[in-house]
mmCIF file of C-alpha atoms in Angstrom:
data_model
loop_
_atom_site.group_PDB
_atom_site.id
_atom_site.type_symbol
_atom_site.label_atom_id
_atom_site.label_comp_id
_atom_site.label_asym_id
_atom_site.label_seq_id
_atom_site.Cartn_x
_atom_site.Cartn_y
_atom_site.Cartn_z
ATOM 1 C CA MET U 1 81.238 102.650 112.545
ATOM 2 C CA HIS U 2 81.369 106.014 114.363
ATOM 3 C CA ASN U 3 82.920 107.051 117.681
ATOM 4 C CA CYS U 4 84.381 103.610 118.352
ATOM 5 C CA ALA U 5 85.476 102.987 121.929
ATOM 6 C CA TRP U 6 88.802 101.612 120.723
ATOM 7 C CA ILE U 7 89.947 105.110 119.717
ATOM 8 C CA ALA U 8 89.717 106.350 123.286
ATOM 9 C CA LEU U 9 92.083 103.585 124.395
ATOM 10 C CA MET U 10 94.916 104.521 122.065
ATOM 11 C CA PRO U 11 96.552 107.417 124.011
ATOM 12 C CA ALA U 12 97.370 105.242 127.042
ATOM 13 C CA LEU U 13 98.298 102.332 124.810
ATOM 14 C CA MET U 14 100.777 104.308 122.741
ATOM 15 C CA LEU U 15 102.223 105.995 125.832
ATOM 16 C CA SER U 16 102.975 102.583 127.297
ATOM 17 C CA ILE U 17 104.726 101.597 124.082
ATOM 18 C CA SER U 18 107.009 104.608 124.196
ATOM 19 C CA LEU U 19 107.786 104.137 127.887
ATOM 20 C CA VAL U 20 108.528 100.442 127.575
ATOM 21 C CA GLY U 21 110.519 101.098 124.426
ATOM 22 C CA ARG U 22 112.964 103.245 126.360
ATOM 23 C CA GLN U 23 113.945 100.322 128.544
ATOM 24 C CA GLY U 24 116.519 97.732 127.598
ATOM 25 C CA SER U 25 117.186 94.338 129.096
ATOM 26 C CA SER U 26 119.588 94.137 131.983
ATOM 27 C CA ALA U 27 123.096 92.787 131.558
ATOM 28 C CA GLY U 28 123.409 89.082 132.202
ATOM 29 C CA GLU U 29 119.901 88.145 131.072
ATOM 30 C CA VAL U 30 119.295 85.137 128.856
ATOM 31 C CA PRO U 31 119.778 86.164 125.187
ATOM 32 C CA ALA U 32 116.539 87.055 123.468
ATOM 33 C CA GLN U 33 115.030 84.702 120.920
ATOM 34 C CA THR U 34 115.420 85.775 117.304
ATOM 35 C CA GLY U 35 113.870 84.929 113.934
ATOM 36 C CA PHE U 36 110.144 84.597 113.226
ATOM 37 C CA LEU U 37 108.529 84.149 116.629
ATOM 38 C CA TYR U 38 104.961 83.021 117.294
ATOM 39 C CA ARG U 39 103.290 84.977 120.078
ATOM 40 C CA THR U 40 99.801 85.338 121.509
ATOM 41 C CA LEU U 41 97.983 88.220 123.109
ATOM 42 C CA THR U 42 94.856 87.888 125.243
ATOM 43 C CA PHE U 43 92.518 90.845 125.338
ATOM 44 C CA GLN U 44 88.948 90.883 126.661
ATOM 45 C CA ALA U 45 88.959 87.084 126.993
ATOM 46 C CA GLN U 46 89.933 86.576 123.354
ATOM 47 C CA THR U 47 93.296 85.299 122.136
ATOM 48 C CA TYR U 48 95.058 86.859 119.157
ATOM 49 C CA ALA U 49 98.042 85.143 117.574
ATOM 50 C CA TYR U 50 100.705 87.250 115.900
ATOM 51 C CA CYS U 51 104.328 87.061 114.810
ATOM 52 C CA VAL U 52 107.407 89.098 115.596
ATOM 53 C CA TYR U 53 110.548 88.988 113.511
ATOM 54 C CA VAL U 54 113.734 89.691 115.488
ATOM 55 C CA PRO U 55 117.050 89.981 113.584
ATOM 56 C CA PRO U 56 119.802 87.505 114.556
ATOM 57 C CA GLU U 57 122.000 90.510 115.337
ATOM 58 C CA TYR U 58 119.582 91.809 117.931
ATOM 59 C CA THR U 59 121.085 93.062 121.174
ATOM 60 C CA PRO U 60 119.226 94.850 123.984
ATOM 61 C CA ALA U 61 122.225 97.135 124.409
ATOM 62 C CA LYS U 62 120.696 99.569 121.916
ATOM 63 C CA PRO U 63 117.178 100.561 120.838
ATOM 64 C CA TRP U 64 116.030 98.979 117.568
ATOM 65 C CA PRO U 65 113.792 100.384 114.863
ATOM 66 C CA VAL U 66 110.423 98.666 114.719
ATOM 67 C CA ILE U 67 108.034 98.193 111.812
ATOM 68 C CA LEU U 68 104.342 97.455 112.269
ATOM 69 C CA PHE U 69 103.091 95.542 109.205
ATOM 70 C CA LEU U 70 99.407 95.265 108.281
ATOM 71 C CA HIS U 71 98.638 92.478 105.806
ATOM 72 C CA GLY U 72 95.877 92.258 103.190
ATOM 73 C CA SER U 73 92.534 90.466 103.230
ATOM 74 C CA GLY U 74 93.923 87.168 101.954
ATOM 75 C CA GLU U 75 95.984 86.588 105.097
ATOM 76 C CA ARG U 76 93.193 87.025 107.617
ATOM 77 C CA GLY U 77 92.892 84.165 110.074
ATOM 78 C CA THR U 78 93.785 82.981 113.565
ATOM 79 C CA ASP U 79 96.891 80.825 113.017
ATOM 80 C CA GLY U 80 99.348 83.676 113.628
ATOM 81 C CA PHE U 81 101.703 82.864 110.741
ATOM 82 C CA LEU U 82 99.841 83.157 107.425
ATOM 83 C CA GLN U 83 100.533 86.896 107.334
ATOM 84 C CA THR U 84 104.296 86.223 107.277
ATOM 85 C CA ASP U 85 104.082 84.556 103.850
ATOM 86 C CA VAL U 86 103.193 87.722 101.949
ATOM 87 C CA GLY U 87 104.800 91.130 101.792
ATOM 88 C CA ILE U 88 107.417 92.046 104.359
ATOM 89 C CA GLY U 89 107.758 88.489 105.706
ATOM 90 C CA ARG U 90 108.688 87.186 102.270
ATOM 91 C CA ALA U 91 111.171 90.027 101.828
ATOM 92 C CA LEU U 92 112.812 89.131 105.145
ATOM 93 C CA ARG U 93 113.180 85.506 104.119
ATOM 94 C CA ARG U 94 114.734 86.445 100.780
ATOM 95 C CA ASN U 95 117.175 89.038 102.135
ATOM 96 C CA ARG U 96 116.867 89.842 105.830
ATOM 97 C CA ARG U 97 119.860 92.189 105.739
ATOM 98 C CA LEU U 98 117.788 94.713 103.818
ATOM 99 C CA ILE U 99 115.614 95.222 106.874
ATOM 100 C CA PRO U 100 117.678 95.555 110.083
ATOM 101 C CA ALA U 101 114.640 96.081 112.282
ATOM 102 C CA ILE U 102 112.178 94.297 114.505
ATOM 103 C CA VAL U 103 108.953 93.659 112.604
ATOM 104 C CA VAL U 104 105.622 93.158 114.357
ATOM 105 C CA MET U 105 103.066 91.292 112.206
ATOM 106 C CA PRO U 106 99.596 91.091 113.759
ATOM 107 C CA GLN U 107 96.901 89.011 112.063
ATOM 108 C CA CYS U 108 93.453 90.379 111.360
ATOM 109 C CA HIS U 109 90.631 88.016 112.233
ATOM 110 C CA PRO U 110 88.301 86.721 109.492
ATOM 111 C CA ASP U 111 85.595 89.080 108.216
ATOM 112 C CA GLN U 112 87.241 92.082 109.867
ATOM 113 C CA SER U 113 89.546 94.859 108.688
ATOM 114 C CA TRP U 114 92.205 97.052 110.289
ATOM 115 C CA VAL U 115 89.703 99.906 110.576
ATOM 116 C CA GLY U 116 88.146 99.560 114.009
ATOM 117 C CA PRO U 117 88.916 97.132 116.852
ATOM 118 C CA MET U 118 91.577 95.182 114.932
ATOM 119 C CA GLY U 119 93.543 98.424 114.676
ATOM 120 C CA GLU U 120 93.693 98.480 118.451
ATOM 121 C CA ILE U 121 94.801 94.852 118.499
ATOM 122 C CA ALA U 122 97.658 95.732 116.120
ATOM 123 C CA LEU U 123 98.810 98.388 118.576
ATOM 124 C CA ARG U 124 98.474 95.988 121.485
ATOM 125 C CA CYS U 125 100.675 93.476 119.666
ATOM 126 C CA LEU U 126 103.248 96.233 119.299
ATOM 127 C CA GLU U 127 103.001 97.050 122.990
ATOM 128 C CA ASP U 128 103.297 93.367 123.904
ATOM 129 C CA ALA U 129 106.476 92.975 121.839
ATOM 130 C CA SER U 130 107.949 96.090 123.402
ATOM 131 C CA ARG U 131 107.957 94.363 126.799
ATOM 132 C CA ASP U 132 110.562 91.877 125.612
ATOM 133 C CA TYR U 133 112.580 93.870 123.093
ATOM 134 C CA HIS U 134 114.325 97.219 123.233
ATOM 135 C CA LEU U 135 112.392 99.272 120.684
ATOM 136 C CA ASP U 136 113.207 102.813 119.605
ATOM 137 C CA PRO U 137 110.098 105.038 119.954
ATOM 138 C CA GLU U 138 111.650 107.546 117.534
ATOM 139 C CA ARG U 139 111.895 104.909 114.801
ATOM 140 C CA LEU U 140 108.443 103.374 114.708
ATOM 141 C CA TYR U 141 107.268 102.753 111.138
ATOM 142 C CA LEU U 142 103.911 101.673 109.755
ATOM 143 C CA THR U 143 103.372 99.825 106.489
ATOM 144 C CA GLY U 144 100.615 97.802 104.877
ATOM 145 C CA LEU U 145 99.330 96.431 101.599
ATOM 146 C CA SER U 146 95.825 96.456 100.111
ATOM 147 C CA MET U 147 93.442 96.145 103.091
ATOM 148 C CA GLY U 148 96.533 96.809 105.212
ATOM 149 C CA GLY U 149 97.157 99.965 103.203
ATOM 150 C CA GLN U 150 93.709 101.149 104.188
ATOM 151 C CA GLY U 151 94.643 100.368 107.773
ATOM 152 C CA VAL U 152 97.800 102.477 107.486
ATOM 153 C CA TRP U 153 95.885 105.541 106.296
ATOM 154 C CA HIS U 154 93.327 105.279 109.095
ATOM 155 C CA LEU U 155 95.626 104.273 111.956
ATOM 156 C CA ALA U 156 98.197 106.949 111.111
ATOM 157 C CA ALA U 157 95.459 109.584 110.830
ATOM 158 C CA ASN U 158 94.287 108.696 114.336
ATOM 159 C CA LEU U 159 97.881 108.893 115.620
ATOM 160 C CA PRO U 160 99.287 111.631 113.372
ATOM 161 C CA HIS U 161 102.464 112.294 115.357
ATOM 162 C CA ARG U 162 103.318 108.767 116.401
ATOM 163 C CA PHE U 163 104.990 107.189 113.372
ATOM 164 C CA ALA U 164 108.308 108.191 111.865
ATOM 165 C CA ALA U 165 107.195 107.267 108.331
ATOM 166 C CA LEU U 166 104.545 105.351 106.391
ATOM 167 C CA VAL U 167 104.756 102.971 103.424
ATOM 168 C CA VAL U 168 101.425 102.288 101.734
ATOM 169 C CA ILE U 169 101.026 99.735 98.934
ATOM 170 C CA CYS U 170 97.846 99.629 96.798
ATOM 171 C CA GLY U 171 95.834 101.090 99.648
ATOM 172 C CA PHE U 172 92.674 103.177 99.807
ATOM 173 C CA ALA U 173 90.726 105.412 102.151
ATOM 174 C CA GLU U 174 87.402 103.814 101.216
ATOM 175 C CA MET U 175 86.179 101.525 98.457
ATOM 176 C CA GLY U 176 83.280 102.490 96.232
ATOM 177 C CA GLU U 177 82.202 106.048 95.561
ATOM 178 C CA SER U 178 84.238 108.704 97.317
ATOM 179 C CA THR U 179 82.573 110.478 100.232
ATOM 180 C CA GLY U 180 85.421 112.904 100.921
ATOM 181 C CA LEU U 181 87.055 110.711 103.542
ATOM 182 C CA ALA U 182 90.412 110.901 101.753
ATOM 183 C CA GLY U 183 90.562 114.641 102.324
ATOM 184 C CA LYS U 184 89.712 114.276 106.002
ATOM 185 C CA LEU U 185 92.452 111.693 106.467
ATOM 186 C CA ALA U 186 94.927 113.801 104.478
ATOM 187 C CA ASP U 187 94.478 116.758 106.809
ATOM 188 C CA ARG U 188 95.830 114.557 109.598
ATOM 189 C CA LEU U 189 98.804 113.203 107.648
ATOM 190 C CA THR U 190 100.747 116.333 106.769
ATOM 191 C CA ASP U 191 103.589 115.884 109.276
ATOM 192 C CA VAL U 192 104.692 112.315 108.540
ATOM 193 C CA PRO U 193 106.893 111.277 105.575
ATOM 194 C CA ILE U 194 105.019 108.888 103.284
ATOM 195 C CA TRP U 195 105.933 106.730 100.305
ATOM 196 C CA CYS U 196 102.920 105.356 98.447
ATOM 197 C CA PHE U 197 102.910 102.702 95.699
ATOM 198 C CA HIS U 198 100.300 101.418 93.262
ATOM 199 C CA GLY U 199 100.097 99.499 89.987
ATOM 200 C CA GLN U 200 98.256 101.062 87.071
ATOM 201 C CA GLN U 201 96.773 97.701 86.083
ATOM 202 C CA ASP U 202 95.366 96.925 89.545
ATOM 203 C CA SER U 203 91.933 95.311 89.146
ATOM 204 C CA ASN U 204 91.433 94.713 92.890
ATOM 205 C CA VAL U 205 91.948 98.233 94.208
ATOM 206 C CA PRO U 206 91.708 100.870 91.450
ATOM 207 C CA VAL U 207 94.828 103.000 91.083
ATOM 208 C CA GLU U 208 92.595 106.056 91.452
ATOM 209 C CA LYS U 209 92.302 105.229 95.155
ATOM 210 C CA SER U 210 95.996 105.930 95.748
ATOM 211 C CA ARG U 211 95.968 108.919 93.397
ATOM 212 C CA GLU U 212 93.089 110.357 95.414
ATOM 213 C CA MET U 213 94.998 110.042 98.700
ATOM 214 C CA VAL U 214 98.248 111.354 97.240
ATOM 215 C CA GLU U 215 96.570 114.392 95.704
ATOM 216 C CA ALA U 216 94.693 115.119 98.929
ATOM 217 C CA ILE U 217 97.878 114.962 101.010
ATOM 218 C CA GLN U 218 99.717 117.158 98.521
ATOM 219 C CA ARG U 219 96.918 119.746 98.655
ATOM 220 C CA ALA U 220 97.113 119.679 102.449
ATOM 221 C CA GLY U 221 100.855 120.371 102.312
ATOM 222 C CA GLY U 222 102.055 116.914 103.307
ATOM 223 C CA ASN U 223 105.350 115.162 102.610
ATOM 224 C CA ILE U 224 104.493 112.300 100.250
ATOM 225 C CA GLN U 225 106.225 110.632 97.332
ATOM 226 C CA TYR U 226 104.355 108.402 94.943
ATOM 227 C CA THR U 227 105.529 105.548 92.718
ATOM 228 C CA GLU U 228 103.108 104.150 90.163
ATOM 229 C CA PHE U 229 104.103 101.061 88.209
ATOM 230 C CA LYS U 230 102.793 101.323 84.643
ATOM 231 C CA ASP U 231 102.901 97.530 84.216
ATOM 232 C CA GLY U 232 101.950 96.704 87.792
ATOM 233 C CA ASN U 233 98.843 94.804 88.872
ATOM 234 C CA HIS U 234 97.589 94.437 92.433
ATOM 235 C CA PHE U 235 100.447 92.211 93.538
ATOM 236 C CA ILE U 236 103.310 94.703 93.482
ATOM 237 C CA TRP U 237 104.455 94.288 97.071
ATOM 238 C CA ASP U 238 107.391 91.978 96.345
ATOM 239 C CA ARG U 239 109.026 94.538 94.060
ATOM 240 C CA VAL U 240 108.372 97.241 96.631
ATOM 241 C CA TYR U 241 109.606 95.435 99.743
ATOM 242 C CA GLU U 242 112.643 93.959 97.963
ATOM 243 C CA ASN U 243 113.863 97.384 96.814
ATOM 244 C CA PRO U 244 116.931 98.425 98.862
ATOM 245 C CA GLU U 245 116.174 102.104 98.253
ATOM 246 C CA LEU U 246 112.895 101.803 100.128
ATOM 247 C CA TRP U 247 114.616 100.593 103.284
ATOM 248 C CA LYS U 248 117.407 103.164 103.060
ATOM 249 C CA TRP U 249 114.765 105.863 102.918
ATOM 250 C CA LEU U 250 112.494 104.411 105.581
ATOM 251 C CA LEU U 251 115.122 103.665 108.213
ATOM 252 C CA ALA U 252 116.612 107.139 107.790
ATOM 253 C CA GLN U 253 113.372 108.730 109.060
ATOM 254 C CA LYS U 254 113.164 109.655 112.736
ATOM 255 C CA ASN U 255 110.383 111.103 114.811
ATOM 256 C CA PRO U 256 111.582 112.945 117.943
ATOM 257 C CA ALA U 257 107.940 113.346 118.991
ATOM 258 C CA GLY U 258 107.667 109.563 119.239
ATOM 259 C CA LYS U 259 108.964 109.523 122.786
ATOM 260 C CA ALA U 260 106.033 111.628 123.908
ATOM 261 C CA GLY U 261 103.384 109.407 122.350
ATOM 262 C CA SER U 262 100.387 110.834 120.519
ATOM 263 C CA GLN U 263 96.802 111.805 121.073
ATOM 264 C CA PRO U 264 94.343 110.398 118.548
ATOM 265 C CA ASP U 265 91.440 112.522 117.360
ATOM 266 C CA ASP U 266 88.157 111.083 116.161
ATOM 267 C CA ARG U 267 86.351 114.323 115.438
ATOM 268 C CA HIS U 268 86.493 113.588 111.709
ATOM 269 C CA GLY U 269 85.218 110.020 112.134
ATOM 270 C CA MET U 270 88.526 108.526 110.970
ATOM 271 C CA GLU U 271 87.400 105.097 112.029
ATOM 272 C CA LYS U 272 84.770 105.033 109.281
ATOM 273 C CA GLY U 273 85.664 102.854 106.329
ATOM 274 C CA ASP U 274 84.352 99.865 104.474
ATOM 275 C CA ARG U 275 86.095 96.512 104.517
ATOM 276 C CA GLY U 276 89.156 96.167 102.364
ATOM 277 C CA ARG U 277 90.543 93.948 99.657
#
């Protein structure tokens, strides 16, 4: 899909996120709800259910780091909670203290991917959450696994100065034969710190897909580190998200440009990409 209308909407959308994120709740307000919270968003007469995790320690007196999590193909649906069972949601349930952040978990609708209109919905979920919670625009992080990893590469390339850091697990620029899209994405990802993970034994998304992106970003002069698990299959996300070193690294990244928002650029056709795994 080329020149999608959703790309043109992102500048205003991300600006509103940064502006709302600078505001905290007033003293004396009812304490905010915490935990895994079911929420809905209505856009163009369609309702999208999603989940926000808010730490029990949350206080509006300070801005909080926020993580946007994009799930894989197996969690697509409309219930709003299935995506919390895999990946970062599971890690939060096992040891929430590892991740002292607000986590926004949109849910991709069936037969769609994060490349295209559902990418906009993910951003709108983030904006919606920012109306009720004091988010730090300098500490906005993006992570995803499998199909969600594809979404991270594409969304971050369209908003190259918006995220403080990226974590990509068994992702890909495109499935099937390479058309050079990885290099086009890489040119837009040179200014954001990235940690990429893949398992050598992955039979769902070939490990060469991450190697291709990593090599392209390195050639472009980007800041990327890569961990490849020799014994790892496709389902490596538990060992990634439950690693304390990942969260120490991620939450230490800051993006001063985040307050100013970002201007996406579709001249390379970043929205193009086949459906993920």
